[in-house]
XYZ file of C-alpha atoms in Angstrom:
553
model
C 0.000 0.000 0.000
C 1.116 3.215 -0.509
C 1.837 5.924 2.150
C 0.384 9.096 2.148
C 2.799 12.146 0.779
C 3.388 13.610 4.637
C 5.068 9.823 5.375
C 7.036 10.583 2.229
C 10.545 12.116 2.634
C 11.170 15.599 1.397
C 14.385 14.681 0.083
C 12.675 11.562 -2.139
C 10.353 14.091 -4.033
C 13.081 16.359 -4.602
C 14.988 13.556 -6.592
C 11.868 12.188 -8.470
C 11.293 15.439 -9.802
C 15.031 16.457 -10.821
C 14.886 12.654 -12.763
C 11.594 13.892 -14.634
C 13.376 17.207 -15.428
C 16.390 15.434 -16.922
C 14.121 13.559 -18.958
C 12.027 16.322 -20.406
C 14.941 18.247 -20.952
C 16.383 15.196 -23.114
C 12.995 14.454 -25.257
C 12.977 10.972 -23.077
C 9.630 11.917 -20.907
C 6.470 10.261 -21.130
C 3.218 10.156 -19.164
C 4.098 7.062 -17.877
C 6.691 8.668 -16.358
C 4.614 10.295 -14.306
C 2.258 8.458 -13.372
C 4.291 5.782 -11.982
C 6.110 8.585 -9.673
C 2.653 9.587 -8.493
C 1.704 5.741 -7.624
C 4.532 5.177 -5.643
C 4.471 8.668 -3.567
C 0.417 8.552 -3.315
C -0.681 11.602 -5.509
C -2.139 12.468 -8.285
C -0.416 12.766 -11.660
C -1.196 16.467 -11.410
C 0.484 17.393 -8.502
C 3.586 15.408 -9.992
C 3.365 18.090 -12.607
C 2.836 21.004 -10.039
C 6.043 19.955 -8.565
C 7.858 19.860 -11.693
C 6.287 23.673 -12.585
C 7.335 24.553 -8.758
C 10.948 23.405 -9.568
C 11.178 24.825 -13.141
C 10.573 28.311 -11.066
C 13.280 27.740 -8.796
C 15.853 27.346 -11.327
C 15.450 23.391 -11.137
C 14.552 22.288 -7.391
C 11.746 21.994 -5.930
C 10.882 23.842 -3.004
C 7.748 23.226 -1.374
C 5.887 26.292 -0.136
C 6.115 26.585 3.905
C 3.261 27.609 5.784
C 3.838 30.498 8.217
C 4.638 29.144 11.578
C 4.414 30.643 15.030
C 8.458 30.878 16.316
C 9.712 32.103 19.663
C 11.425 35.702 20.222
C 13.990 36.198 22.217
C 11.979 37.952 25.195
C 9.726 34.810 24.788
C 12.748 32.233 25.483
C 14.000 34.472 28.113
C 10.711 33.622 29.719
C 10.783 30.242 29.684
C 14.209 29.988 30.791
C 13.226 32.484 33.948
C 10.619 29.792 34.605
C 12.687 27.290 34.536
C 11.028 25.450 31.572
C 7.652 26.250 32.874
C 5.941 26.811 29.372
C 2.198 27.316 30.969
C 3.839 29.971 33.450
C 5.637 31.312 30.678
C 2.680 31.973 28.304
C 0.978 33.980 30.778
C 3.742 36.206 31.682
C 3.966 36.845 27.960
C 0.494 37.292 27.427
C 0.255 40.000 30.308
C 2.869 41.962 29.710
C 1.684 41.864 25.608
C 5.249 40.315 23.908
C 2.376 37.472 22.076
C 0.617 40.732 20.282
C -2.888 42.121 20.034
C -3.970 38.563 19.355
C -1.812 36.197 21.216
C -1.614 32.928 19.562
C -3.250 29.899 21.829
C -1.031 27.934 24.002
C -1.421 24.939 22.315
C 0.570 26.906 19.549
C 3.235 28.261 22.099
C 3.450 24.878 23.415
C 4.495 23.580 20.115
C 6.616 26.111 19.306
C 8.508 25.465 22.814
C 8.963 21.715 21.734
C 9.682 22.390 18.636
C 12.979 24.887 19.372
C 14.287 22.875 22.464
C 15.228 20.112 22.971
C 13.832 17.423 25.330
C 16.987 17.395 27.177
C 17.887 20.846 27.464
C 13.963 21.155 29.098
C 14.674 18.767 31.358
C 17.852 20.613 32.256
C 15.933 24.293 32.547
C 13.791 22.356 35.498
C 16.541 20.010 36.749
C 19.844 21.825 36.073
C 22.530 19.952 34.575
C 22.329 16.184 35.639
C 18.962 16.159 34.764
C 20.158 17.134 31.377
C 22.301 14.652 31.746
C 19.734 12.059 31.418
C 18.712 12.555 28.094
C 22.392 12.092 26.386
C 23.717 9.136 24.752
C 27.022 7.864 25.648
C 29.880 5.187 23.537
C 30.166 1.962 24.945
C 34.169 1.133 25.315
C 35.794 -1.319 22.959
C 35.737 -4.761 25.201
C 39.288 -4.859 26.191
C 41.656 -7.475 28.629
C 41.591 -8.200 32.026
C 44.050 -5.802 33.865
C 44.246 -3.006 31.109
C 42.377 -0.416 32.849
C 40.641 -0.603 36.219
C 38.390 1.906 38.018
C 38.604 2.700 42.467
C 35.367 4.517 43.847
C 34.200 5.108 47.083
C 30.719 4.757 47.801
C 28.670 5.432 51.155
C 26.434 2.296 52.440
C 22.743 3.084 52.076
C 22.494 1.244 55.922
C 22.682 1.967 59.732
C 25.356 0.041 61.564
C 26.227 -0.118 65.146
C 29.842 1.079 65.262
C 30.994 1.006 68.764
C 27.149 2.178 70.237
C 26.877 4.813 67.027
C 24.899 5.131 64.455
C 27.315 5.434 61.437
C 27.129 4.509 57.506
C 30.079 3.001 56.825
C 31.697 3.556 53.535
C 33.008 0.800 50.954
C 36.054 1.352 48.828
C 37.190 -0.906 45.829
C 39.019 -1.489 42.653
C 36.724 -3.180 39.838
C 38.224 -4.190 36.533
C 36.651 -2.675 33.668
C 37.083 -6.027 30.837
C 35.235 -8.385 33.063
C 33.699 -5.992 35.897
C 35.599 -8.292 38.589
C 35.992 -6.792 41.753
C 39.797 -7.012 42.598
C 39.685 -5.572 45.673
C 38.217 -3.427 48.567
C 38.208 -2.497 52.044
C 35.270 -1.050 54.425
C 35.134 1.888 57.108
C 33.439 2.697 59.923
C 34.069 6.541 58.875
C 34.665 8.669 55.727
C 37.373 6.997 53.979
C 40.437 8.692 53.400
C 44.161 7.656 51.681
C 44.141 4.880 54.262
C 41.456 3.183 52.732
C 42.760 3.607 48.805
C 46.393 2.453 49.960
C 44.132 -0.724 52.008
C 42.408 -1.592 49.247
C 44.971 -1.494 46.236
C 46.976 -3.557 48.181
C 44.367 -5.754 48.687
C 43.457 -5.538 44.687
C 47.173 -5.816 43.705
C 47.898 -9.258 45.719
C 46.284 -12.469 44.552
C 46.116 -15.817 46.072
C 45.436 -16.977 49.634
C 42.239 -14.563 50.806
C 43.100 -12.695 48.330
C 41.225 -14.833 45.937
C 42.949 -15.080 41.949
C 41.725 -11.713 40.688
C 44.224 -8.832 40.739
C 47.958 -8.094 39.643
C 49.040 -4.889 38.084
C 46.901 -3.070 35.845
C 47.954 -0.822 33.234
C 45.828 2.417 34.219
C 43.699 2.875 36.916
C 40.571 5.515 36.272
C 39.510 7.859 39.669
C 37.558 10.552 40.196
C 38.705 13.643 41.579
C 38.906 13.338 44.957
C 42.129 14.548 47.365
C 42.484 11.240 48.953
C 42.679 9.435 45.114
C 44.715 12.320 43.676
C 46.994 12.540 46.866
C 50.545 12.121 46.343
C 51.306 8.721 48.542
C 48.572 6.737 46.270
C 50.365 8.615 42.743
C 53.505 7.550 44.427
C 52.132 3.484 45.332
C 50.905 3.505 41.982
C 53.722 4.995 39.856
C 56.167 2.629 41.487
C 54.789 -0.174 39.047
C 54.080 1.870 36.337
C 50.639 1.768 36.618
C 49.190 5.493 35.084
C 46.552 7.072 37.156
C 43.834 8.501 34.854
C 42.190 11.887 36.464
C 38.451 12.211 35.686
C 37.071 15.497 36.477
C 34.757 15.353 39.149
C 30.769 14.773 39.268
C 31.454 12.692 36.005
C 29.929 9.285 36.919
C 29.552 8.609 33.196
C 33.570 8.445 32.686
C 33.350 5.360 34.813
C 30.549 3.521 34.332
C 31.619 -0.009 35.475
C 32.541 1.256 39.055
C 29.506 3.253 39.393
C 27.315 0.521 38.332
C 29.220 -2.189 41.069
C 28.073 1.107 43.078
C 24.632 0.752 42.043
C 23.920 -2.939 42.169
C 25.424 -3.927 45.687
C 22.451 -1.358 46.810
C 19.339 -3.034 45.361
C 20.908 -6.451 45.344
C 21.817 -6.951 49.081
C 21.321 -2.936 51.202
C 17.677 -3.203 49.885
C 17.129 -6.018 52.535
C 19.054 -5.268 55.647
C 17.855 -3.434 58.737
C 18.374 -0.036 58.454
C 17.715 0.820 55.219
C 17.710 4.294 54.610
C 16.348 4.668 50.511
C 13.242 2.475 51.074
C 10.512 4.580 50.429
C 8.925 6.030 53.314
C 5.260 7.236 54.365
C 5.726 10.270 56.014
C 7.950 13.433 55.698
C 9.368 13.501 59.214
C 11.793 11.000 60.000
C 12.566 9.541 63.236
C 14.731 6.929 64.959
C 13.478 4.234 65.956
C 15.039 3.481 69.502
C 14.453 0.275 69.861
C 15.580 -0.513 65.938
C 17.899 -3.602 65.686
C 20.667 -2.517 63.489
C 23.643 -5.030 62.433
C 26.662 -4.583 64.044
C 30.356 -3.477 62.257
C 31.389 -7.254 61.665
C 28.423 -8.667 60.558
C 28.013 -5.665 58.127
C 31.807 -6.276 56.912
C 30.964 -10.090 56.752
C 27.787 -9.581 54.526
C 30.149 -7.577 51.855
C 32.366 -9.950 51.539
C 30.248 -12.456 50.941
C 28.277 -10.165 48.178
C 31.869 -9.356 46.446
C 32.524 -13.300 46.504
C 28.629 -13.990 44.904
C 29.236 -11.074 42.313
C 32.380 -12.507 40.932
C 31.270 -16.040 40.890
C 27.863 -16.740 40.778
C 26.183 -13.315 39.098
C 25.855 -13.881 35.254
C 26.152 -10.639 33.331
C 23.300 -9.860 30.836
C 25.857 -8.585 28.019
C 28.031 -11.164 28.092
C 26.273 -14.005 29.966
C 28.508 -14.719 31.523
C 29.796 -14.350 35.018
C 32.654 -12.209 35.805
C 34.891 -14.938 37.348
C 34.041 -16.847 33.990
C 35.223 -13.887 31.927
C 38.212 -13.548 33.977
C 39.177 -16.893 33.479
C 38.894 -17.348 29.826
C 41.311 -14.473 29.341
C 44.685 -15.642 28.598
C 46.053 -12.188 28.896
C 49.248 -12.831 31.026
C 49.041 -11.500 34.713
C 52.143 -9.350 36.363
C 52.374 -10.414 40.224
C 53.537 -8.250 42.838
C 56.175 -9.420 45.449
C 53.683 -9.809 48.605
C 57.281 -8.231 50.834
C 56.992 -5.248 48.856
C 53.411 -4.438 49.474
C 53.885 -3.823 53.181
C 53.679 0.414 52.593
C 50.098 -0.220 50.974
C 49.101 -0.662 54.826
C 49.052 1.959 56.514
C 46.630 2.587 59.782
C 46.329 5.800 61.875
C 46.248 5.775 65.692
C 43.040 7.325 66.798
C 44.302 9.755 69.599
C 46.885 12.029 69.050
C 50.091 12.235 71.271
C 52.753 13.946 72.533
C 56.399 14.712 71.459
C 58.425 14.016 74.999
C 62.083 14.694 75.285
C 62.656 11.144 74.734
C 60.563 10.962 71.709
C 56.766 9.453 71.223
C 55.662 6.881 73.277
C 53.111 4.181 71.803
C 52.338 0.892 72.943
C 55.503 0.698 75.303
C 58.035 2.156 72.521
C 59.914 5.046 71.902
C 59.887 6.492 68.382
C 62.676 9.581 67.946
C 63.341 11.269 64.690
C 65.435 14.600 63.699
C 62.539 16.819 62.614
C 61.374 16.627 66.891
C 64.369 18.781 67.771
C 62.756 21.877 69.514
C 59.187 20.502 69.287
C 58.783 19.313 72.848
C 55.102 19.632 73.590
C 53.588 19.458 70.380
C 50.789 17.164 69.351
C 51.317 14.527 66.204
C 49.236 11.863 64.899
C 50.959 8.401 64.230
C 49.829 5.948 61.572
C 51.789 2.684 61.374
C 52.082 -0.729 59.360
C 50.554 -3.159 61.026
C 53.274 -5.818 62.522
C 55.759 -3.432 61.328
C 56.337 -1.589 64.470
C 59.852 -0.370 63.614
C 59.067 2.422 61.983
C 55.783 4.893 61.995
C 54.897 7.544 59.871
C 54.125 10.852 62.275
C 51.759 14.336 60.731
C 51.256 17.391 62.510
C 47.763 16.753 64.663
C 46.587 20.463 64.007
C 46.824 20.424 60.176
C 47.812 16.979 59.087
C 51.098 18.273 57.396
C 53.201 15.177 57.046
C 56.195 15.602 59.517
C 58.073 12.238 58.450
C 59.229 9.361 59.666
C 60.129 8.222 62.750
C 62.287 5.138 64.801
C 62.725 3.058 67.762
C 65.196 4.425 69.738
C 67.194 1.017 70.172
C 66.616 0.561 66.722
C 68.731 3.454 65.925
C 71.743 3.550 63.835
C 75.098 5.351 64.291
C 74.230 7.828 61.576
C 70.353 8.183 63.124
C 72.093 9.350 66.251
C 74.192 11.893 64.552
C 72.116 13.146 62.228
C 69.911 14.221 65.654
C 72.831 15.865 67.087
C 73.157 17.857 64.139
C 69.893 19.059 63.548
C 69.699 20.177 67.385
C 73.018 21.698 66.438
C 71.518 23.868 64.009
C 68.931 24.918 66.132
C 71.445 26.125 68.260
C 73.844 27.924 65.836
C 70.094 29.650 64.374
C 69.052 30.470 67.879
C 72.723 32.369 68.641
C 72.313 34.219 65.615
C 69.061 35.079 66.354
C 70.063 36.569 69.736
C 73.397 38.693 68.597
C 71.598 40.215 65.786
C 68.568 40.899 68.581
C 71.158 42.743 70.577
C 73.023 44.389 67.846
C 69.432 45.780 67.107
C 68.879 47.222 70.584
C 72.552 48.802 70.567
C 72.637 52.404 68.963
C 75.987 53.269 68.010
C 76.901 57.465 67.374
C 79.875 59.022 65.311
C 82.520 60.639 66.754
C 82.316 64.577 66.692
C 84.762 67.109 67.261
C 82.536 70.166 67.468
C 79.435 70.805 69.182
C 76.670 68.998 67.174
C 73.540 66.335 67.393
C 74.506 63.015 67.841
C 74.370 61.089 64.763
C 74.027 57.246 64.028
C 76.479 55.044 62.666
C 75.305 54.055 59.391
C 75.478 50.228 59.063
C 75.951 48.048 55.994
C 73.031 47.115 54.579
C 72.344 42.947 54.243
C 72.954 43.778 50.326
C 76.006 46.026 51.015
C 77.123 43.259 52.988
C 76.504 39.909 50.837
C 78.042 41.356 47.894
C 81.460 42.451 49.647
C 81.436 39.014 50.857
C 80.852 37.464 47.380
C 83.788 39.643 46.237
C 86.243 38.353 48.743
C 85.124 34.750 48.768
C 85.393 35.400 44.334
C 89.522 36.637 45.364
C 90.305 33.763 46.936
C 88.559 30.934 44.540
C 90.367 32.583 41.825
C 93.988 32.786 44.019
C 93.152 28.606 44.962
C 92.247 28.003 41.134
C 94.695 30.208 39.416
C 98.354 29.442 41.354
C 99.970 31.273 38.315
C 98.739 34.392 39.527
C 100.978 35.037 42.189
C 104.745 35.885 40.772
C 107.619 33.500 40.469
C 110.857 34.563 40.982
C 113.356 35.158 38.326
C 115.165 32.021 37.038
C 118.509 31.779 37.488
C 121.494 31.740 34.616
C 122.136 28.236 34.360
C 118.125 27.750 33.111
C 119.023 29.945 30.223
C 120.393 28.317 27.113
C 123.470 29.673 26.095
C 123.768 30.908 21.975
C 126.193 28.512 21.388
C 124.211 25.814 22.465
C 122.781 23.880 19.781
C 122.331 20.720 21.950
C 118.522 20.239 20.863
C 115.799 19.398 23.399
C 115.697 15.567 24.162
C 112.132 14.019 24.525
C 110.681 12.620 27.430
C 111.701 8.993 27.735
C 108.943 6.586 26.843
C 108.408 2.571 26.393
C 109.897 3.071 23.319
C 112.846 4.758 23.736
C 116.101 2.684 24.003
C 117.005 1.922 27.277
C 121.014 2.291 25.601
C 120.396 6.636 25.232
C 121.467 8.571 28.377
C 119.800 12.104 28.282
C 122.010 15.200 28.982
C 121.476 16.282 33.013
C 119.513 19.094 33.838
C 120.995 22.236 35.761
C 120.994 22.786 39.135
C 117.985 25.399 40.471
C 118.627 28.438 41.644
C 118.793 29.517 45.649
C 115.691 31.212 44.773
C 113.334 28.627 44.152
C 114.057 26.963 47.263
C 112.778 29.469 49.215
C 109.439 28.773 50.286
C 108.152 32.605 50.690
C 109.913 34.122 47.786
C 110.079 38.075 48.429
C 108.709 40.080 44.880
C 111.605 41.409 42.516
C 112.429 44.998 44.030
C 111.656 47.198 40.761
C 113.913 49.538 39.563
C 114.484 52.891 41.064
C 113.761 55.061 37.542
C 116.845 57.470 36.941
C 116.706 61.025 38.611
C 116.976 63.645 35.633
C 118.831 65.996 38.104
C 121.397 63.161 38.442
């Protein structure tokens, strides 16, 4: 059957009447010409010919007369966007204030008009802002790749109430999910907002395999993170770039960059939070939201216990619907080769913090029946410092200023200390010392106001000090004399050599070479001369000059 000309494409009666133009023009149409283009678009033979009159006017195309349509003005989509896509509020500002003319058009024609020069999306976005927006765009799919070749590391804040330690806390979950087979390498859990900690924790974690570790991991080539401070801090860049591994930095609130992290993110919510006691995005019946005292919430293990087990159902026994398959499966039928890590080199991926802060003592920090001393606690008796540590690695800790957080550096058992530990202490409180006398003469210098002397009556007038300019560039100068007098020996003058050094005219002895391996041992060389008295003085006195000739003598 065929379809009616407004199902017809614009562009396909354009072409069927340019052919029936070339043919007329050539002697070649007929009538059945046209009426087998009119069967096929729907019409009647006639119009066929109208077209072919409305393209011979047009210089040969056809252009279709367009009705006059009702478009929006510019104070009309300032409107709409003031109403934040609001067309119906719109319309009657317009209509007040008389921008729609004497005889405003209905608002079933502004409505269309509205559709018509936006966009569904960029509505959505006038009510909704930009994520809303967001909604309506289409995204590329990444080319399937191999396991390890890119990963992605989220954190993501449980949608439940557990009992940490009598509190009511959401912990958070942080993990490393490979993007080829959307295998979850590796994670760790927190009963607070996660920090570098947890990253370091849970690469580690993602980085070993075998053991608890389970067979998914190694080193990936890139990992992809959002752009938080604790991902983008420099002790994770540094763990990272020690295997090579690049760190890819999406901008932030850009979910869409890393999809397969985001939708682990997404699925561990509706497929196991959905059913545990307190859930806190099930729908609820009234606005005001209370706490239910008597509420039995699951404690910290039990809520660290059930995520494992999810992780461990996810990579084995979830099929995905793309690839039916589940990721464990995928993982396993890739042959791309796997790069393990050393597990002994793995031990700075660990690092916890001590909850309470403590005190620098004259004989270092104390913690759990140690002393930790480093050189950066000369002078710093008092202060307060926050100690993170590797667990069963109590040799050394890892020490940060408890007011900022400023990293302070490292610290280590005092009868752990080497020779060069101990000096390098008594050097640094050395320098405090030397810095502190300084300090103090140039103090008193300050408060000491030296006058000139004056030999007729007068006010008394300063001494005029050298300015710290004045007085690093003399310095310069002399320290320049005596590089040059170290570097430049020939400088200073030699005494005159004495008679038996000069060759005599008559001498036509010629200079003999230096003996080498291949001279003959059979040629004696002629005997030097002996030195003068001179040069074996060892403070030569300078050559008197010459007393220039009086004229008057």
């Amino acid at each position: 059957m065929a379809l009616s000309p407004h199902h017809r494409d614009e562009g396909v009666r354009r072409e069927a009447v340019r052919h029936l133009l070339f043919l007329a023009q050539n002697d070649r149409l007929h009538t059945e010409h046209i009426r087998t283009v009119a069967e096929d678009l729907g019409v009647s033979p006639r119009q066929v010919r109208r077209w072919m009159d409305n393209a011979r006017a047009h210089n040969g195309r056809y252009t279709p007369h367009q009705p006059s349509r009702f478009t929006l003005t510019q104070p009309m989509r300032d409107a709409i966007a003031r109403w934040c896509g609001n067309s119906a509020a719109a319309y009657r500002e317009l209509k007040e204030e008389g921008h729609l003319g004497a005889d405003p058009v209905s608002y079933a024609t502004f409505h269309r008009a509205v559709t018509a020069h936006y966009t569904p999306g960029f509505l959505a976005g006038l009510r909704g802002g930009e994520r809303a927006r967001r909604n309506f765009d289409i995204h590329f799919n990444r080319p399937p790749g191999h396991r390890n070749e890119a990963w992605e590391a989220d954190h993501v804040e449980a949608s439940v109430w557990v009992n940490v330690a009598g509190h009511r806390r959401k912990p958070w979950i942080t993990w490393f999910v490979d993007c080829a087979t959307d295998v979850i390498c590796g994670l760790c859990v927190s009963a607070q907002f996660p920090s570098r900690e947890n990253v370091l924790v849970a690469a580690r974690a993602a980085l070993q395999r075998g053991g608890d570790y389970g067979p998914f991991g190694g080193v990936p080539a890139l990992v992809r993170v959002d752009g938080g401070k604790d991902f983008l801090c420099e002790s994770v860049e540094s763990a990272l770039g020690v295997f090579g591994v690049r760190r890819i930095d999406l901008p932030p609130y850009s979910p869409w960059l890393k999809g397969t992290v985001e939708a682990v993110n997404k699925a561990i919510k509706q497929m196991r939070f959905a059913s545990l006691p307190g859930y806190t995005e099930a729908p609820s019946t009234s606005r005001r939201t209370r706490v239910d005292p008597d509420e039995q919430l699951l404690t910290y293990e039990a809520f660290v216990r059930i995520v494992l087990d999810w992780v461990h159902d996810w990579n084995y026994n979830h099929v995905l619907a793309q690839q039916q398959r589940t990721p464990g499966q995928l993982w396993h039928d890739d042959l791309t080769p796997i790069y393990d890590v050393d597990p002994a080199e793995l031990h700075t991926y660990t690092l916890e913090a001590l909850r309470r802060p403590l005190t620098i003592n004259n004989d270092g920090v104390h913690w759990g029946k140690r002393h930790y001393v480093a050189p950066f606690m000369q002078g710093r008796k008092g202060d307060k410092v926050l100690l993170r540590y590797m667990p069963h690695h109590h040799r050394h800790v890892e020490l940060y200023d408890a007011k900022d957080g400023t990293y302070l550096g490292p610290a280590i058992l005092q009868n752990a200390a080497t020779d060069e530990d101990r000096r390098e202490t008594r050097r640094v409180a050395e320098r405090e010392a030397s810095r502190l006398r300084t300090a103090l003469k140039r103090a008193e210098r300050q408060r000491q106001e030296r006058f000139e002397a004056d030999t007729v009556p007068t006010h008394p007038r300063p001494v005029a000090d050298l300015t710290t300019e004045q007085a690093a560039h003399l310095l310069d100068g002399r320290r320049d004399e005596e590089r040059a007098r170290e570097a430049r020996p020939d400088l200073a003058p030699l005494p005159e050599p004495s008679a038996s050094w000069e060759p005599s005219a008559d001498s036509q002895t010629p200079l003999q070479p230096t003996p080498t391996s291949d001279t003959p041992t059979n040629v004696r060389l002629p005997p030097l001369p002996a030195p003068s008295p001179s040069w074996l003085q060892t403070d030569p006195a300078p050559p008197t000059p010459e007393k220039a000739p009086d004229d008057h003598d």
